[in-house]
XYZ file of C-alpha atoms in Angstrom:
326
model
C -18.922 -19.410 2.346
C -20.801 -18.883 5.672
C -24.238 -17.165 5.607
C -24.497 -13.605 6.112
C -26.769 -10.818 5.730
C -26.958 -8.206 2.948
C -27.738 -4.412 3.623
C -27.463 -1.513 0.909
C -26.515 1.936 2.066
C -28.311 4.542 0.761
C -26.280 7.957 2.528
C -23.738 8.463 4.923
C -26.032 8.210 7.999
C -26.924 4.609 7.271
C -23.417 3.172 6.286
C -21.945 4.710 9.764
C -25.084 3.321 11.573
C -24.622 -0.358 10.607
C -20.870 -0.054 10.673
C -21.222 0.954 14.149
C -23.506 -2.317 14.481
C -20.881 -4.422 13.302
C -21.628 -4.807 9.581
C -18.610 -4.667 7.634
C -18.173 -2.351 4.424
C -17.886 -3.219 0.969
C -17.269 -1.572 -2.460
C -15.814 -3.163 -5.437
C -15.543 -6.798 -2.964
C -12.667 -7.732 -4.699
C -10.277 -8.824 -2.193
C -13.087 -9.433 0.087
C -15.476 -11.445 -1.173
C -12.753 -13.674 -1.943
C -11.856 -14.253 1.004
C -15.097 -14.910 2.671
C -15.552 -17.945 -0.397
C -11.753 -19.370 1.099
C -13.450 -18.653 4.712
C -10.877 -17.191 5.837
C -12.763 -14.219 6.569
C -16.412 -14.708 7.774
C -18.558 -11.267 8.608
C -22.065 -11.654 9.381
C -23.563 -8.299 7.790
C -21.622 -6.688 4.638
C -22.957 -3.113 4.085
C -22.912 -2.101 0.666
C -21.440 1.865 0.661
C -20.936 1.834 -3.352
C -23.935 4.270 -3.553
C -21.899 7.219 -1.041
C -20.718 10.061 -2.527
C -16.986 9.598 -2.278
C -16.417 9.668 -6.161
C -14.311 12.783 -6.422
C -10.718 13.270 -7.524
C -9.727 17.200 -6.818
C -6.465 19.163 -6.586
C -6.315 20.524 -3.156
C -5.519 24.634 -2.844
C -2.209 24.417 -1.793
C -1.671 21.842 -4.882
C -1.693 18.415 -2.853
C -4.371 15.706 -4.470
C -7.368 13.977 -2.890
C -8.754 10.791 -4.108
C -12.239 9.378 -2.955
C -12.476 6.422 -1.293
C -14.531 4.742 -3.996
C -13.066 6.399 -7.017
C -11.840 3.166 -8.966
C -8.506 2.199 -8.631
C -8.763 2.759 -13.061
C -10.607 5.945 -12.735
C -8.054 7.123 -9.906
C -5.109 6.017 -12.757
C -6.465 7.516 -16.151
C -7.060 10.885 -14.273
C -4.983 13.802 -15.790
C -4.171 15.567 -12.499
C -2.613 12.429 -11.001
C -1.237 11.556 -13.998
C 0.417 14.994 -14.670
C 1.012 16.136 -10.924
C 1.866 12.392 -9.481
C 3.329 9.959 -12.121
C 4.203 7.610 -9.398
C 0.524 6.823 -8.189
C -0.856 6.461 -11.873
C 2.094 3.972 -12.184
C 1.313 1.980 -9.141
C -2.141 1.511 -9.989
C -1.160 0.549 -13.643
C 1.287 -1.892 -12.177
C -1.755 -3.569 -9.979
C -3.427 -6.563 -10.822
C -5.998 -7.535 -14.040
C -8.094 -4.389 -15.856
C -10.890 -6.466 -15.109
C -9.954 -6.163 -11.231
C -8.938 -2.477 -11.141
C -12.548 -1.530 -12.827
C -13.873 -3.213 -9.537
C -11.809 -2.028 -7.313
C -11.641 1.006 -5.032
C -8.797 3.222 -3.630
C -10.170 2.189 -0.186
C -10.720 -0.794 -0.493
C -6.991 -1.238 -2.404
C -5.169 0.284 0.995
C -7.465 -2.136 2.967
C -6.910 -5.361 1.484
C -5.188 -8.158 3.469
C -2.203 -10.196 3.186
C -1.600 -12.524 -0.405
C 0.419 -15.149 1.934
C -0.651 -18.329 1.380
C -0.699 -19.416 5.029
C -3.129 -16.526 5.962
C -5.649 -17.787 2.675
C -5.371 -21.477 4.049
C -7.502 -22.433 6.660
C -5.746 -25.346 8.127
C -2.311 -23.752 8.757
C -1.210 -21.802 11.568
C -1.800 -17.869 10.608
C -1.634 -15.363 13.666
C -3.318 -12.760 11.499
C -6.536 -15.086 10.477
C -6.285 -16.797 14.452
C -4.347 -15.133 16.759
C -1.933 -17.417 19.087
C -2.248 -20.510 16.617
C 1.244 -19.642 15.275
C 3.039 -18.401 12.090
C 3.395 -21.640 9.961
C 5.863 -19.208 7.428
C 8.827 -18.399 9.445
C 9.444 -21.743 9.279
C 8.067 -22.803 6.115
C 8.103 -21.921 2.829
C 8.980 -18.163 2.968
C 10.525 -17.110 -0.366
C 8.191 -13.804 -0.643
C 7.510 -12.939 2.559
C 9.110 -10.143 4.789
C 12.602 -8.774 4.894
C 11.599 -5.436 6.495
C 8.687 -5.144 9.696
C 8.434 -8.358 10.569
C 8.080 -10.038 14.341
C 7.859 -13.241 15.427
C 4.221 -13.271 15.331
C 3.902 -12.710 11.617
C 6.346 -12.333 8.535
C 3.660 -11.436 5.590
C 3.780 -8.615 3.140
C 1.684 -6.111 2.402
C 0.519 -6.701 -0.959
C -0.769 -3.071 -2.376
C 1.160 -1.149 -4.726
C -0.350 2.144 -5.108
C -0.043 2.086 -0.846
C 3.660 1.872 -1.489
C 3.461 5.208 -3.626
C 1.195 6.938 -1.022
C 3.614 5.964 1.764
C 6.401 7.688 0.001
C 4.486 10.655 -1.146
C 3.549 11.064 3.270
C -0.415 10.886 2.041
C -3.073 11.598 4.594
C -6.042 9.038 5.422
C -9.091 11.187 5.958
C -11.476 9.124 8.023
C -15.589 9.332 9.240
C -16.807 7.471 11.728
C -19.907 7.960 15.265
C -17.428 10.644 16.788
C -16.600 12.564 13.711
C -14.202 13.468 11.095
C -10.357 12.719 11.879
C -7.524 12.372 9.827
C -3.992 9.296 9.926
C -0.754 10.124 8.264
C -0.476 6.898 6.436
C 2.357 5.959 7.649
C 0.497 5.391 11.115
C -2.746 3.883 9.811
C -1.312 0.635 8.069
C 0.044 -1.191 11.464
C 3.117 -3.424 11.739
C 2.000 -6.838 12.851
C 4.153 -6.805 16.487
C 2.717 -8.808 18.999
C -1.069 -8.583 17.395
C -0.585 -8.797 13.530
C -4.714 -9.110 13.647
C -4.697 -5.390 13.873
C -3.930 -4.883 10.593
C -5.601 -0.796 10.246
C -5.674 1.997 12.611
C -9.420 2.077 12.479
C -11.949 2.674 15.385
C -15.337 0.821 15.041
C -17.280 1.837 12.494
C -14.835 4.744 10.992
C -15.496 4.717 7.204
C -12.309 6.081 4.934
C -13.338 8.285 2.570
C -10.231 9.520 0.700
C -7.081 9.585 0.461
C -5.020 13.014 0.218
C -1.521 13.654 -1.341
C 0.054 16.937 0.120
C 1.180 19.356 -2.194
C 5.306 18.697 -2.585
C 7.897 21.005 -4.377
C 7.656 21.352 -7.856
C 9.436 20.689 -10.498
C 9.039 16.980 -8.955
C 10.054 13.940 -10.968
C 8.143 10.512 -9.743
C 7.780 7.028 -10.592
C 6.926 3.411 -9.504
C 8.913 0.364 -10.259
C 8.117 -2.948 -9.756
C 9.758 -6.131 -9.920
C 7.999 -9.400 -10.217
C 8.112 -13.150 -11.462
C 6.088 -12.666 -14.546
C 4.921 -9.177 -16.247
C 1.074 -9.400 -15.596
C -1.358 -9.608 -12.333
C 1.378 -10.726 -10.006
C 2.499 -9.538 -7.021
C 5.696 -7.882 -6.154
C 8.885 -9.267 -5.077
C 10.141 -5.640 -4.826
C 9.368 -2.573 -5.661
C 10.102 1.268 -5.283
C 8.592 4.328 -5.344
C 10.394 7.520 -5.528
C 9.285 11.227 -6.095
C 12.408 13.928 -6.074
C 12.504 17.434 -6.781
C 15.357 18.552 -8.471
C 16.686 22.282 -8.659
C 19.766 23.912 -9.404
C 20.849 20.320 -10.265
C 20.597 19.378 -6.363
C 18.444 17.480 -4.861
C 15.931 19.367 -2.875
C 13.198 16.865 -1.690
C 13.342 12.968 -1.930
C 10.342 10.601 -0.803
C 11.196 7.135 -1.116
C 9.366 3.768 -0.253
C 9.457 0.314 -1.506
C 7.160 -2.620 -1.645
C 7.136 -6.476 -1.514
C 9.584 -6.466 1.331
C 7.687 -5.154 4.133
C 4.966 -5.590 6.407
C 3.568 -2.738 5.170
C 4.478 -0.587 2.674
C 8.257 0.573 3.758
C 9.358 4.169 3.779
C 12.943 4.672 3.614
C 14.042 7.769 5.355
C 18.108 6.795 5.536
C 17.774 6.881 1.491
C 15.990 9.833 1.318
C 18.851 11.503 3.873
C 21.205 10.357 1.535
C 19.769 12.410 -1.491
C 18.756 15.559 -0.072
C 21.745 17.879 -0.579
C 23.418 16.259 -3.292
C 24.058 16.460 -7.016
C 22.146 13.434 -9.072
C 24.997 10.952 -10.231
C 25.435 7.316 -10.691
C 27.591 6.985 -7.779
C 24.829 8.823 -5.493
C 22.137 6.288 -6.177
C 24.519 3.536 -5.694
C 24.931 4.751 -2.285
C 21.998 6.297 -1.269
C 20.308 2.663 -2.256
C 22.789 0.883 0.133
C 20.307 2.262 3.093
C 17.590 0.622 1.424
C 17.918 -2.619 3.882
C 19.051 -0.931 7.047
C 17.500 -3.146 9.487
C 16.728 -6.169 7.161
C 16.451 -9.916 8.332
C 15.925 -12.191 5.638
C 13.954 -15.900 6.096
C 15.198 -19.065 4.778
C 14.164 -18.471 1.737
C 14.020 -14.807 0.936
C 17.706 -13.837 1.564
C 17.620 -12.895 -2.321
C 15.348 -9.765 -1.504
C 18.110 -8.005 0.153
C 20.444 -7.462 -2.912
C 17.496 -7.217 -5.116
C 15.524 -4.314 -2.974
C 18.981 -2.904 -3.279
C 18.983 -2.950 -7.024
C 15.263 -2.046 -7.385
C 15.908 1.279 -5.600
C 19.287 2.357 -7.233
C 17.217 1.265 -10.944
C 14.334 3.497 -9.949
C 16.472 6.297 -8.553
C 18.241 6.299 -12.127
C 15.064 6.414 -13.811
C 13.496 9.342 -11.773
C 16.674 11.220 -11.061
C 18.316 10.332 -14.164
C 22.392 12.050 -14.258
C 22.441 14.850 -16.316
């Protein structure tokens, strides 16, 4: 680990101020810290913002839900109005990594966290994202869970959140502070495919500090949850996943917001599968189809071709469970 220098902020004021100087902000530290022992990342001031007031998990007044930034990523999970108004984001969270871990870490800090690829976490291969121009030392290595979906030639990792995956298909809102003021991201803009500069991993200005994280108020009745498929049952990360939220009246499909995970340079929404729900009566057939869409646009690596059938299979599985066919 390289030296660096420690600073506590007590309000607002004082975390944008040494943001603005550089410092870089830290919570929980759980994906962070970790990565300044590998070296891989190496700030020279951390700025310590657990102390802000950005605790708060309220139903907005037309229904939606906002999350603080620093509400844990357990608090955000065991709180009835996400449980009871968004199954699928309690689900994520449940789904993500050790107890001990989502104690620690924040909602934030969760959306924020970097790449699990092993080429990015080692130091002596070629990673575009930890040293841009050096190369991408995946697409031609060992690629088995890497990108399907979003990928360039510059970089092929996934995004490794879960709960982002649910907020991607629910259309969440980033609400953001930084020195010019409040401003708010549609999430689907503020996580940034890796292109030609996969360094620029967040739609962030210098400085900006998130501080929640809002879900807009959909339809109800609205049926949602989050699968996830993976090689073993505890703290791994995906291979696929899906998150789906449909509201369902008159025994039609009214409303569909569907993304998956594990497959994608960031977390994927899938509009072609949500066109192929809205309109329709829930059936077997109908999720067989509308899942179909699912890899529109794929291009599997070497060693990942298997993710294509199986994102496939994740979405029509979830689709079943949410939508079910009576």
């Amino acid at each position: 680990m390289h030296p660096f220098s420690f600073t506590k902020a007590a309000n607002t004021r004082e975390a944008l101020n040494a943001g603005r100087a550089g410092g870089r902000y830290i919570a929980g530290g759980t994906t962070l810290v970790d990565l300044m022992r590998e070296t891989v990342e190496r700030p020279e001031t951390l700025v310590d913002i657990s102390d802000l007031p950005l605790r708060e998990v309220s139903v907005t007044e037309r229904g939606g839900l906002r999350i603080g930034a620093l509400v844990s990523m357990a608090e955000s999970a065991a709180h009835p109005k996400v449980r009871s108004l968004f199954p699928v984001v309690s689900e994520a969270l449940e789904l993500s990594a050790s107890a001990q871990l989502r104690n620690m870490a924040t909602i934030g800090g969760n959306i924020m966290q970097r790449t699990r690829c092993t080429y990015f976490r080692d130091v002596t291969a070629d990673c575009n994202k930890r040293d841009p121009g050096s190369g991408c030392a995946a697409l031609h290595g060992y690629n088995r869970t890497h990108a399907i979906l979003g990928a360039s030639d510059q970089c092929v990792a996934t995004h490794p959140s879960d709960v982002a995956v649910a907020f991607a298909a629910l259309e969440a809102t980033v609400h953001l502070l930084g020195p010019d003021g409040e401003r708010q991201a549609p999430f689907a803009d503020f996580l940034l495919r890796p292109g030609a500069t996969p360094d620029h991993e967040q739609a962030l200005r210098k400085g900006e500090l998130i501080t929640a994280v809002e879900v807009p108020a959909l339809p109800r009745p609205l049926r949602s949850g989050y699968l996830k498929v993976r090689d073993r049952q505890s703290y791994e990360f995906a291979l696929t996943s899906a998150a789906v939220a449909l509201h369902i009246r008159g025994r039609v499909i009214r409303e569909a917001k569907v993304a998956a995970g594990g497959v994608a340079t960031v977390p994927w929404k899938l509009p072609a599968v949500e066109r192929a729900l809205i309109g329709e009566r829930p059936s077997e057939r109908l999720w067989a189809e509308a899942a179909r869409h699912a890899v529109d646009g794929a291009r599997p690596l070497q060693h990942n071709r298997f993710k294509v059938e199986l994102l496939k299979r994740t979405v029509e599985r979830q689709l079943r469970v949410v939508g079910g066919t009576k």
